[in-house]
PDB file of C-alpha atoms in Angstrom:
ATOM      1  CA  MET C   2       0.000   0.000   0.000  1.00 53.00           C
ATOM      2  CA  SER C   3       2.840   2.418   0.820  1.00 58.00           C
ATOM      3  CA  PHE C   4       4.343   1.802  -2.637  1.00 60.00           C
ATOM      4  CA  PHE C   5       1.013   2.692  -4.209  1.00 63.00           C
ATOM      5  CA  ILE C   6       0.832   5.915  -2.186  1.00 70.00           C
ATOM      6  CA  ASP C   7       4.355   6.969  -3.211  1.00 72.00           C
ATOM      7  CA  GLU C   8       3.683   6.221  -6.877  1.00 72.00           C
ATOM      8  CA  PHE C   9       0.325   8.015  -6.784  1.00 71.00           C
ATOM      9  CA  GLN C  10       1.848  11.049  -5.070  1.00 77.00           C
ATOM     10  CA  ALA C  11       4.603  11.250  -7.696  1.00 76.00           C
ATOM     11  CA  ASP C  12       2.057  11.159 -10.526  1.00 75.00           C
ATOM     12  CA  LEU C  13      -0.134  13.689  -8.755  1.00 81.00           C
ATOM     13  CA  GLU C  14       2.726  16.153  -8.316  1.00 84.00           C
ATOM     14  CA  ALA C  15       3.385  16.087 -12.079  1.00 83.00           C
ATOM     15  CA  LEU C  16      -0.287  16.547 -12.965  1.00 85.00           C
ATOM     16  CA  PRO C  17      -0.515  20.371 -12.546  1.00 89.00           C
ATOM     17  CA  ASN C  18       2.412  20.993 -14.922  1.00 88.00           C
ATOM     18  CA  ILE C  19       0.973  18.650 -17.546  1.00 89.00           C
ATOM     19  CA  LEU C  20      -2.441  20.295 -17.343  1.00 89.00           C
ATOM     20  CA  GLN C  21      -0.896  23.756 -17.467  1.00 90.00           C
ATOM     21  CA  LYS C  22       0.912  22.910 -20.729  1.00 91.00           C
ATOM     22  CA  LYS C  23      -2.271  21.551 -22.280  1.00 88.00           C
ATOM     23  CA  TYR C  24      -4.273  24.618 -21.222  1.00 90.00           C
ATOM     24  CA  ALA C  25      -1.562  26.937 -22.615  1.00 92.00           C
ATOM     25  CA  LEU C  26      -1.688  25.105 -25.951  1.00 92.00           C
ATOM     26  CA  MET C  27      -5.476  25.368 -25.950  1.00 91.00           C
ATOM     27  CA  ARG C  28      -5.218  29.147 -25.405  1.00 92.00           C
ATOM     28  CA  ASP C  29      -2.782  29.472 -28.319  1.00 92.00           C
ATOM     29  CA  LEU C  30      -5.096  27.470 -30.556  1.00 92.00           C
ATOM     30  CA  ASP C  31      -8.026  29.601 -29.472  1.00 91.00           C
ATOM     31  CA  LYS C  32      -6.174  32.799 -30.399  1.00 92.00           C
ATOM     32  CA  SER C  33      -5.289  31.368 -33.812  1.00 91.00           C
ATOM     33  CA  LEU C  34      -8.886  30.259 -34.322  1.00 92.00           C
ATOM     34  CA  GLN C  35     -10.271  33.676 -33.468  1.00 93.00           C
ATOM     35  CA  GLU C  36      -7.881  35.341 -35.922  1.00 93.00           C
ATOM     36  CA  ILE C  37      -8.768  32.952 -38.758  1.00 93.00           C
ATOM     37  CA  VAL C  38     -12.486  33.361 -38.103  1.00 93.00           C
ATOM     38  CA  ARG C  39     -12.124  37.162 -38.167  1.00 92.00           C
ATOM     39  CA  GLN C  40     -10.226  37.041 -41.446  1.00 91.00           C
ATOM     40  CA  ASN C  41     -12.719  34.629 -42.961  1.00 92.00           C
ATOM     41  CA  GLU C  42     -15.678  36.801 -41.964  1.00 93.00           C
ATOM     42  CA  GLN C  43     -14.065  39.838 -43.578  1.00 92.00           C
ATOM     43  CA  ARG C  44     -13.223  37.873 -46.733  1.00 90.00           C
ATOM     44  CA  CYS C  45     -16.737  36.419 -47.025  1.00 92.00           C
ATOM     45  CA  GLU C  46     -18.348  39.829 -46.476  1.00 91.00           C
ATOM     46  CA  GLN C  47     -16.156  41.329 -49.190  1.00 91.00           C
ATOM     47  CA  GLU C  48     -16.922  38.499 -51.622  1.00 86.00           C
ATOM     48  CA  ILE C  49     -20.674  38.843 -50.948  1.00 88.00           C
ATOM     49  CA  GLU C  50     -20.461  42.560 -51.768  1.00 89.00           C
ATOM     50  CA  ASP C  51     -18.536  41.759 -54.980  1.00 86.00           C
ATOM     51  CA  ILE C  52     -21.190  39.215 -55.986  1.00 84.00           C
ATOM     52  CA  LYS C  53     -23.975  41.741 -55.342  1.00 85.00           C
ATOM     53  CA  ARG C  54     -22.251  44.359 -57.490  1.00 86.00           C
ATOM     54  CA  GLY C  55     -21.636  41.816 -60.248  1.00 82.00           C
ATOM     55  CA  VAL C  56     -25.284  40.781 -60.296  1.00 81.00           C
ATOM     56  CA  THR C  57     -26.381  44.429 -60.364  1.00 83.00           C
ATOM     57  CA  ALA C  58     -24.000  45.197 -63.230  1.00 83.00           C
ATOM     58  CA  GLY C  59     -25.088  42.096 -65.092  1.00 79.00           C
ATOM     59  CA  ASN C  60     -21.612  40.535 -64.976  1.00 77.00           C
ATOM     60  CA  ILE C  61     -22.771  37.594 -62.804  1.00 74.00           C
ATOM     61  CA  THR C  62     -25.796  35.405 -63.468  1.00 73.00           C
ATOM     62  CA  PRO C  63     -28.159  35.548 -60.467  1.00 69.00           C
ATOM     63  CA  ASP C  64     -28.194  31.770 -60.111  1.00 68.00           C
ATOM     64  CA  THR C  65     -27.570  30.722 -56.512  1.00 65.00           C
ATOM     65  CA  SER C  66     -26.351  27.283 -57.599  1.00 64.00           C
ATOM     66  CA  LEU C  67     -23.448  28.917 -59.463  1.00 63.00           C
ATOM     67  CA  ILE C  68     -22.523  31.442 -56.762  1.00 73.00           C
ATOM     68  CA  ARG C  69     -19.869  30.265 -54.255  1.00 79.00           C
ATOM     69  CA  PHE C  70     -17.135  31.627 -52.042  1.00 84.00           C
ATOM     70  CA  SER C  71     -13.547  31.629 -53.206  1.00 86.00           C
ATOM     71  CA  ASP C  72     -11.200  28.712 -52.493  1.00 87.00           C
ATOM     72  CA  GLU C  73      -9.287  30.926 -50.040  1.00 90.00           C
ATOM     73  CA  ALA C  74     -12.428  31.517 -47.982  1.00 88.00           C
ATOM     74  CA  LEU C  75     -13.322  27.820 -48.007  1.00 90.00           C
ATOM     75  CA  ASP C  76      -9.769  26.874 -46.968  1.00 91.00           C
ATOM     76  CA  GLU C  77      -9.927  29.271 -44.036  1.00 89.00           C
ATOM     77  CA  GLN C  78     -13.177  27.687 -42.876  1.00 91.00           C
ATOM     78  CA  LYS C  79     -11.703  24.197 -43.105  1.00 92.00           C
ATOM     79  CA  HIS C  80      -8.622  25.337 -41.198  1.00 92.00           C
ATOM     80  CA  SER C  81     -10.759  26.804 -38.402  1.00 92.00           C
ATOM     81  CA  ILE C  82     -12.605  23.463 -38.097  1.00 94.00           C
ATOM     82  CA  ARG C  83      -9.290  21.601 -37.739  1.00 92.00           C
ATOM     83  CA  ILE C  84      -8.147  23.976 -34.982  1.00 92.00           C
ATOM     84  CA  ALA C  85     -11.462  23.544 -33.168  1.00 92.00           C
ATOM     85  CA  ASP C  86     -11.044  19.759 -33.369  1.00 92.00           C
ATOM     86  CA  GLU C  87      -7.549  20.055 -31.863  1.00 90.00           C
ATOM     87  CA  LYS C  88      -8.947  22.086 -28.970  1.00 89.00           C
ATOM     88  CA  VAL C  89     -11.591  19.440 -28.311  1.00 93.00           C
ATOM     89  CA  ALA C  90      -8.947  16.697 -28.403  1.00 92.00           C
ATOM     90  CA  LEU C  91      -6.789  18.552 -25.864  1.00 90.00           C
ATOM     91  CA  ALA C  92      -9.780  19.075 -23.577  1.00 92.00           C
ATOM     92  CA  ILE C  93     -10.585  15.353 -23.733  1.00 93.00           C
ATOM     93  CA  GLN C  94      -6.971  14.482 -22.929  1.00 91.00           C
ATOM     94  CA  ALA C  95      -6.991  16.777 -19.893  1.00 90.00           C
ATOM     95  CA  TYR C  96     -10.283  15.290 -18.693  1.00 91.00           C
ATOM     96  CA  ASP C  97      -9.063  11.706 -19.125  1.00 90.00           C
ATOM     97  CA  LEU C  98      -5.849  12.547 -17.275  1.00 87.00           C
ATOM     98  CA  VAL C  99      -7.701  13.926 -14.263  1.00 90.00           C
ATOM     99  CA  ASP C 100     -10.251  11.094 -14.381  1.00 88.00           C
ATOM    100  CA  SER C 101      -7.504   8.451 -14.321  1.00 85.00           C
ATOM    101  CA  HIS C 102      -6.053   9.983 -11.150  1.00 82.00           C
ATOM    102  CA  ILE C 103      -9.505  10.037  -9.566  1.00 87.00           C
ATOM    103  CA  GLN C 104      -9.966   6.351 -10.377  1.00 85.00           C
ATOM    104  CA  GLN C 105      -6.549   5.558  -8.856  1.00 80.00           C
ATOM    105  CA  LEU C 106      -7.533   7.439  -5.719  1.00 81.00           C
ATOM    106  CA  ASP C 107     -10.842   5.552  -5.546  1.00 83.00           C
ATOM    107  CA  GLN C 108      -8.958   2.240  -5.771  1.00 82.00           C
ATOM    108  CA  TYR C 109      -6.601   3.322  -2.984  1.00 80.00           C
ATOM    109  CA  LEU C 110      -9.494   4.368  -0.737  1.00 81.00           C
ATOM    110  CA  LYS C 111     -11.245   1.057  -1.398  1.00 83.00           C
ATOM    111  CA  LYS C 112      -8.118  -0.964  -0.555  1.00 81.00           C
ATOM    112  CA  SER C 113      -7.448   1.192   2.498  1.00 79.00           C
ATOM    113  CA  GLY C 114     -11.023   0.672   3.724  1.00 82.00           C
ATOM    114  CA  GLU C 115     -10.706  -3.087   3.284  1.00 84.00           C
ATOM    115  CA  GLU C 116      -7.436  -3.148   5.244  1.00 83.00           C
ATOM    116  CA  LEU C 117      -8.963  -1.105   8.079  1.00 84.00           C
ATOM    117  CA  ARG C 118     -11.957  -3.445   8.180  1.00 86.00           C
ATOM    118  CA  ARG C 119      -9.676  -6.492   8.394  1.00 86.00           C
ATOM    119  CA  GLU C 120      -7.649  -4.843  11.168  1.00 85.00           C
ATOM    120  CA  ARG C 121     -10.807  -4.156  13.178  1.00 84.00           C
ATOM    121  CA  GLU C 122     -11.963  -7.744  12.708  1.00 84.00           C
ATOM    122  CA  ASN C 123      -8.558  -9.059  13.817  1.00 84.00           C
ATOM    123  CA  THR C 124      -8.617  -6.745  16.850  1.00 83.00           C
ATOM    124  CA  VAL C 125     -12.015  -8.043  17.923  1.00 79.00           C
ATOM    125  CA  ALA C 126     -11.036 -11.647  17.220  1.00 75.00           C
ATOM    126  CA  THR C 127      -7.826 -11.422  19.254  1.00 74.00           C
ATOM    127  CA  ALA C 128      -9.336  -9.403  22.130  1.00 60.00           C
ATOM    128  CA  PRO C 129      -8.706 -10.931  25.602  1.00 55.00           C
ATOM    129  CA  SER C 130     -11.508 -13.089  26.905  1.00 47.00           C
ATOM    130  CA  GLN C 131     -11.225 -11.548  30.390  1.00 44.00           C
ATOM    131  CA  ILE C 132     -13.536  -8.617  31.133  1.00 42.00           C
ATOM    132  CA  PRO C 133     -11.934  -5.958  33.328  1.00 42.00           C
ATOM    133  CA  ASP C 134     -13.324  -5.597  36.819  1.00 48.00           C
ATOM    134  CA  GLY C 135     -16.060  -3.020  37.144  1.00 45.00           C
ATOM    135  CA  THR C 136     -15.389   0.373  38.661  1.00 44.00           C
ATOM    136  CA  THR C 137     -15.890   0.349  42.412  1.00 42.00           C
ATOM    137  CA  LYS C 138     -18.275   2.728  44.126  1.00 44.00           C
ATOM    138  CA  SER C 139     -18.436   3.224  47.898  1.00 42.00           C
ATOM    139  CA  GLY C 140     -16.336   0.113  48.495  1.00 39.00           C
ATOM    140  CA  ARG C 141     -18.555  -2.179  46.381  1.00 43.00           C
ATOM    141  CA  SER C 142     -17.397  -3.793  43.171  1.00 43.00           C
ATOM    142  CA  GLU C 143     -19.577  -4.304  40.127  1.00 44.00           C
ATOM    143  CA  SER C 144     -19.459  -8.063  40.601  1.00 46.00           C
ATOM    144  CA  GLY C 145     -20.443  -7.685  44.245  1.00 45.00           C
ATOM    145  CA  ARG C 146     -23.484  -5.593  43.480  1.00 42.00           C
ATOM    146  CA  ARG C 147     -24.555  -7.939  40.701  1.00 44.00           C
ATOM    147  CA  GLY C 148     -24.157 -10.879  43.038  1.00 43.00           C
ATOM    148  CA  ARG C 149     -26.724  -9.384  45.408  1.00 39.00           C
ATOM    149  CA  LYS C 150     -29.371  -9.690  42.728  1.00 39.00           C
ATOM    150  CA  ASN C 151     -27.971 -12.856  41.152  1.00 37.00           C
ATOM    151  CA  ARG C 152     -27.027 -11.044  37.980  1.00 35.00           C
ATOM    152  CA  SER C 153     -23.404 -12.178  37.754  1.00 33.00           C
ATOM    153  CA  ARG C 154     -22.002 -13.600  34.523  1.00 32.00           C
ATOM    154  CA  LEU C 155     -21.670 -17.364  34.432  1.00 31.00           C
ATOM    155  CA  GLY C 156     -19.432 -19.757  32.490  1.00 32.00           C
ATOM    156  CA  THR C 157     -19.364 -19.254  28.769  1.00 33.00           C
ATOM    157  CA  ALA C 158     -21.562 -16.143  28.875  1.00 35.00           C
ATOM    158  CA  ALA C 159     -18.560 -14.032  29.925  1.00 37.00           C
ATOM    159  CA  THR C 160     -16.304 -15.548  27.299  1.00 35.00           C
ATOM    160  CA  SER C 161     -18.752 -15.167  24.415  1.00 37.00           C
ATOM    161  CA  ALA C 162     -19.601 -11.568  25.357  1.00 42.00           C
ATOM    162  CA  ALA C 163     -15.984 -10.461  25.849  1.00 42.00           C
ATOM    163  CA  ALA C 164     -15.282  -9.513  22.253  1.00 41.00           C
ATOM    164  CA  THR C 165     -18.607  -7.688  22.049  1.00 44.00           C
ATOM    165  CA  GLU C 166     -17.853  -5.639  25.159  1.00 48.00           C
ATOM    166  CA  VAL C 167     -14.340  -4.732  23.977  1.00 41.00           C
ATOM    167  CA  ALA C 168     -15.716  -3.555  20.627  1.00 42.00           C
ATOM    168  CA  ALA C 169     -18.499  -1.644  22.357  1.00 45.00           C
ATOM    169  CA  THR C 170     -16.023   0.158  24.607  1.00 46.00           C
ATOM    170  CA  ALA C 171     -13.856   1.280  21.675  1.00 42.00           C
ATOM    171  CA  ALA C 172     -16.723   2.221  19.394  1.00 42.00           C
ATOM    172  CA  ASN C 173     -19.023   3.909  21.914  1.00 47.00           C
ATOM    173  CA  PRO C 174     -17.276   5.343  24.977  1.00 45.00           C
ATOM    174  CA  THR C 175     -20.105   7.855  25.567  1.00 44.00           C
ATOM    175  CA  GLY C 176     -22.694   5.274  26.561  1.00 45.00           C
ATOM    176  CA  MET C 177     -25.026   5.845  23.603  1.00 44.00           C
ATOM    177  CA  GLU C 178     -27.355   2.991  22.699  1.00 46.00           C
ATOM    178  CA  LEU C 179     -25.538   0.321  20.736  1.00 45.00           C
ATOM    179  CA  ASP C 180     -26.850  -1.944  18.051  1.00 49.00           C
ATOM    180  CA  LEU C 181     -24.478  -4.858  18.622  1.00 47.00           C
ATOM    181  CA  PRO C 182     -25.069  -8.592  18.747  1.00 51.00           C
ATOM    182  CA  VAL C 183     -25.346  -9.613  22.406  1.00 51.00           C
ATOM    183  CA  ASP C 184     -25.268 -13.045  23.927  1.00 60.00           C
ATOM    184  CA  PRO C 185     -28.821 -13.887  25.091  1.00 65.00           C
ATOM    185  CA  ASN C 186     -27.417 -14.906  28.491  1.00 69.00           C
ATOM    186  CA  GLU C 187     -25.590 -11.610  28.947  1.00 78.00           C
ATOM    187  CA  PRO C 188     -27.342  -9.400  31.553  1.00 85.00           C
ATOM    188  CA  THR C 189     -28.208  -5.839  30.614  1.00 85.00           C
ATOM    189  CA  TYR C 190     -27.993  -2.681  32.694  1.00 89.00           C
ATOM    190  CA  CYS C 191     -28.381   1.074  32.595  1.00 91.00           C
ATOM    191  CA  LEU C 192     -31.127   3.277  31.148  1.00 92.00           C
ATOM    192  CA  CYS C 193     -30.116   2.106  27.666  1.00 90.00           C
ATOM    193  CA  ASN C 194     -30.753  -1.546  28.594  1.00 88.00           C
ATOM    194  CA  GLN C 195     -27.420  -2.619  27.137  1.00 87.00           C
ATOM    195  CA  VAL C 196     -24.652  -4.935  28.315  1.00 84.00           C
ATOM    196  CA  SER C 197     -21.890  -3.800  30.634  1.00 84.00           C
ATOM    197  CA  TYR C 198     -18.989  -1.955  28.965  1.00 81.00           C
ATOM    198  CA  GLY C 199     -16.624   0.903  29.715  1.00 84.00           C
ATOM    199  CA  GLU C 200     -16.810   2.828  32.985  1.00 88.00           C
ATOM    200  CA  MET C 201     -19.950   2.289  35.029  1.00 90.00           C
ATOM    201  CA  VAL C 202     -21.332   3.713  38.251  1.00 92.00           C
ATOM    202  CA  ALA C 203     -23.512   1.991  40.844  1.00 93.00           C
ATOM    203  CA  CYS C 204     -26.641   3.548  42.320  1.00 93.00           C
ATOM    204  CA  ASP C 205     -26.475   3.776  46.153  1.00 93.00           C
ATOM    205  CA  ASN C 206     -30.137   2.914  46.526  1.00 93.00           C
ATOM    206  CA  PRO C 207     -30.108  -0.756  47.651  1.00 91.00           C
ATOM    207  CA  ASP C 208     -33.533  -1.206  46.057  1.00 91.00           C
ATOM    208  CA  CYS C 209     -32.566   0.270  42.672  1.00 93.00           C
ATOM    209  CA  LYS C 210     -34.053  -1.848  39.898  1.00 90.00           C
ATOM    210  CA  ILE C 211     -31.186  -1.188  37.482  1.00 91.00           C
ATOM    211  CA  GLU C 212     -28.159  -0.818  39.798  1.00 92.00           C
ATOM    212  CA  TRP C 213     -25.410  -0.074  37.242  1.00 93.00           C
ATOM    213  CA  PHE C 214     -25.200   2.757  34.706  1.00 93.00           C
ATOM    214  CA  HIS C 215     -22.800   3.749  31.919  1.00 91.00           C
ATOM    215  CA  PHE C 216     -21.093   7.078  32.535  1.00 92.00           C
ATOM    216  CA  GLY C 217     -22.287   8.538  29.255  1.00 89.00           C
ATOM    217  CA  CYS C 218     -25.925   7.569  29.819  1.00 92.00           C
ATOM    218  CA  VAL C 219     -26.083   9.550  33.088  1.00 91.00           C
ATOM    219  CA  ASP C 220     -23.853  12.457  31.939  1.00 89.00           C
ATOM    220  CA  LEU C 221     -20.868  11.521  34.095  1.00 90.00           C
ATOM    221  CA  LYS C 222     -17.239  11.989  33.147  1.00 87.00           C
ATOM    222  CA  ASP C 223     -15.603  11.051  36.476  1.00 88.00           C
ATOM    223  CA  GLN C 224     -16.506   8.760  39.353  1.00 89.00           C
ATOM    224  CA  PRO C 225     -18.806  10.757  41.684  1.00 90.00           C
ATOM    225  CA  LYS C 226     -17.637  11.470  45.223  1.00 89.00           C
ATOM    226  CA  GLY C 227     -19.813  10.256  48.066  1.00 89.00           C
ATOM    227  CA  LYS C 228     -23.188   8.682  47.489  1.00 91.00           C
ATOM    228  CA  TRP C 229     -24.720   8.781  44.005  1.00 93.00           C
ATOM    229  CA  TYR C 230     -28.273   7.978  42.981  1.00 93.00           C
ATOM    230  CA  CYS C 231     -29.599   7.311  39.490  1.00 94.00           C
ATOM    231  CA  PRO C 232     -32.183   9.745  38.030  1.00 92.00           C
ATOM    232  CA  ASP C 233     -35.155   7.554  39.026  1.00 92.00           C
ATOM    233  CA  CYS C 234     -33.950   6.926  42.559  1.00 92.00           C
ATOM    234  CA  ALA C 235     -32.938  10.575  43.006  1.00 91.00           C
ATOM    235  CA  ALA C 236     -36.428  11.689  41.955  1.00 90.00           C
ATOM    236  CA  LEU C 237     -37.983   9.172  44.340  1.00 89.00           C
ATOM    237  CA  ARG C 238     -35.836  10.419  47.245  1.00 88.00           C
ATOM    238  CA  ASN C 239     -36.796  14.024  46.476  1.00 88.00           C
ATOM    239  CA  ARG C 240     -40.496  13.168  46.486  1.00 87.00           C
ATOM    240  CA  ARG C 241     -40.133  11.417  49.854  1.00 85.00           C
ATOM    241  CA  LYS C 242     -38.289  14.404  51.342  1.00 83.00           C
ATOM    242  CA  SER C 243     -40.930  16.828  50.156  1.00 79.00           C
ATOM    243  CA  ARG C 244     -43.708  14.985  51.997  1.00 70.00           C
TER     244      ARG C 244
END
């Protein structure tokens, strides 16, 4: 891939000079074409006036099939057509040159995307099967809190969900809802009802129905100091205090 990039960069650096030469040649041809057209128009106008005077004087038969421009005028017209064709050919060459570089760039981007996809797949496939311990809160670990409600991972459930959790942590550190394949035995948590991943915080209400929350889902960036209650439990506590 690096060889392709170096070769493409070398070709790309030469492209502006090549295009500049072609555009300069097109400008020269355009100037020549304009001059020939101007001369031809003047010649044709003069010949038309001569034909009119000849017809008026009776020197030329007023038969349109016999009236024609001079060979010089016709040659100028043919020459102008050839110059116009050369301009079109140069424009096509410039277009094809730019288009070929665009196609090369598209091929590079496609290959680069495929390599990145394979690297991500290899990263997920070779991810460690151990899930890091959950973040502790008020002296309680994530596994301890889950154990109280019999929501701990068992046997192969942890192993099969490991790669999914590693990918989820890298792809979505903010705690947004993920659309990832989850093992049916894997417990879910948080307001988003997703599996455990990244940094999580435990609600200090012992009767909390959810218990654990992703930082991003509850707008946390750091582990809170002291006791912390989830939005539902905090609202419930406030209602009880107001009574």
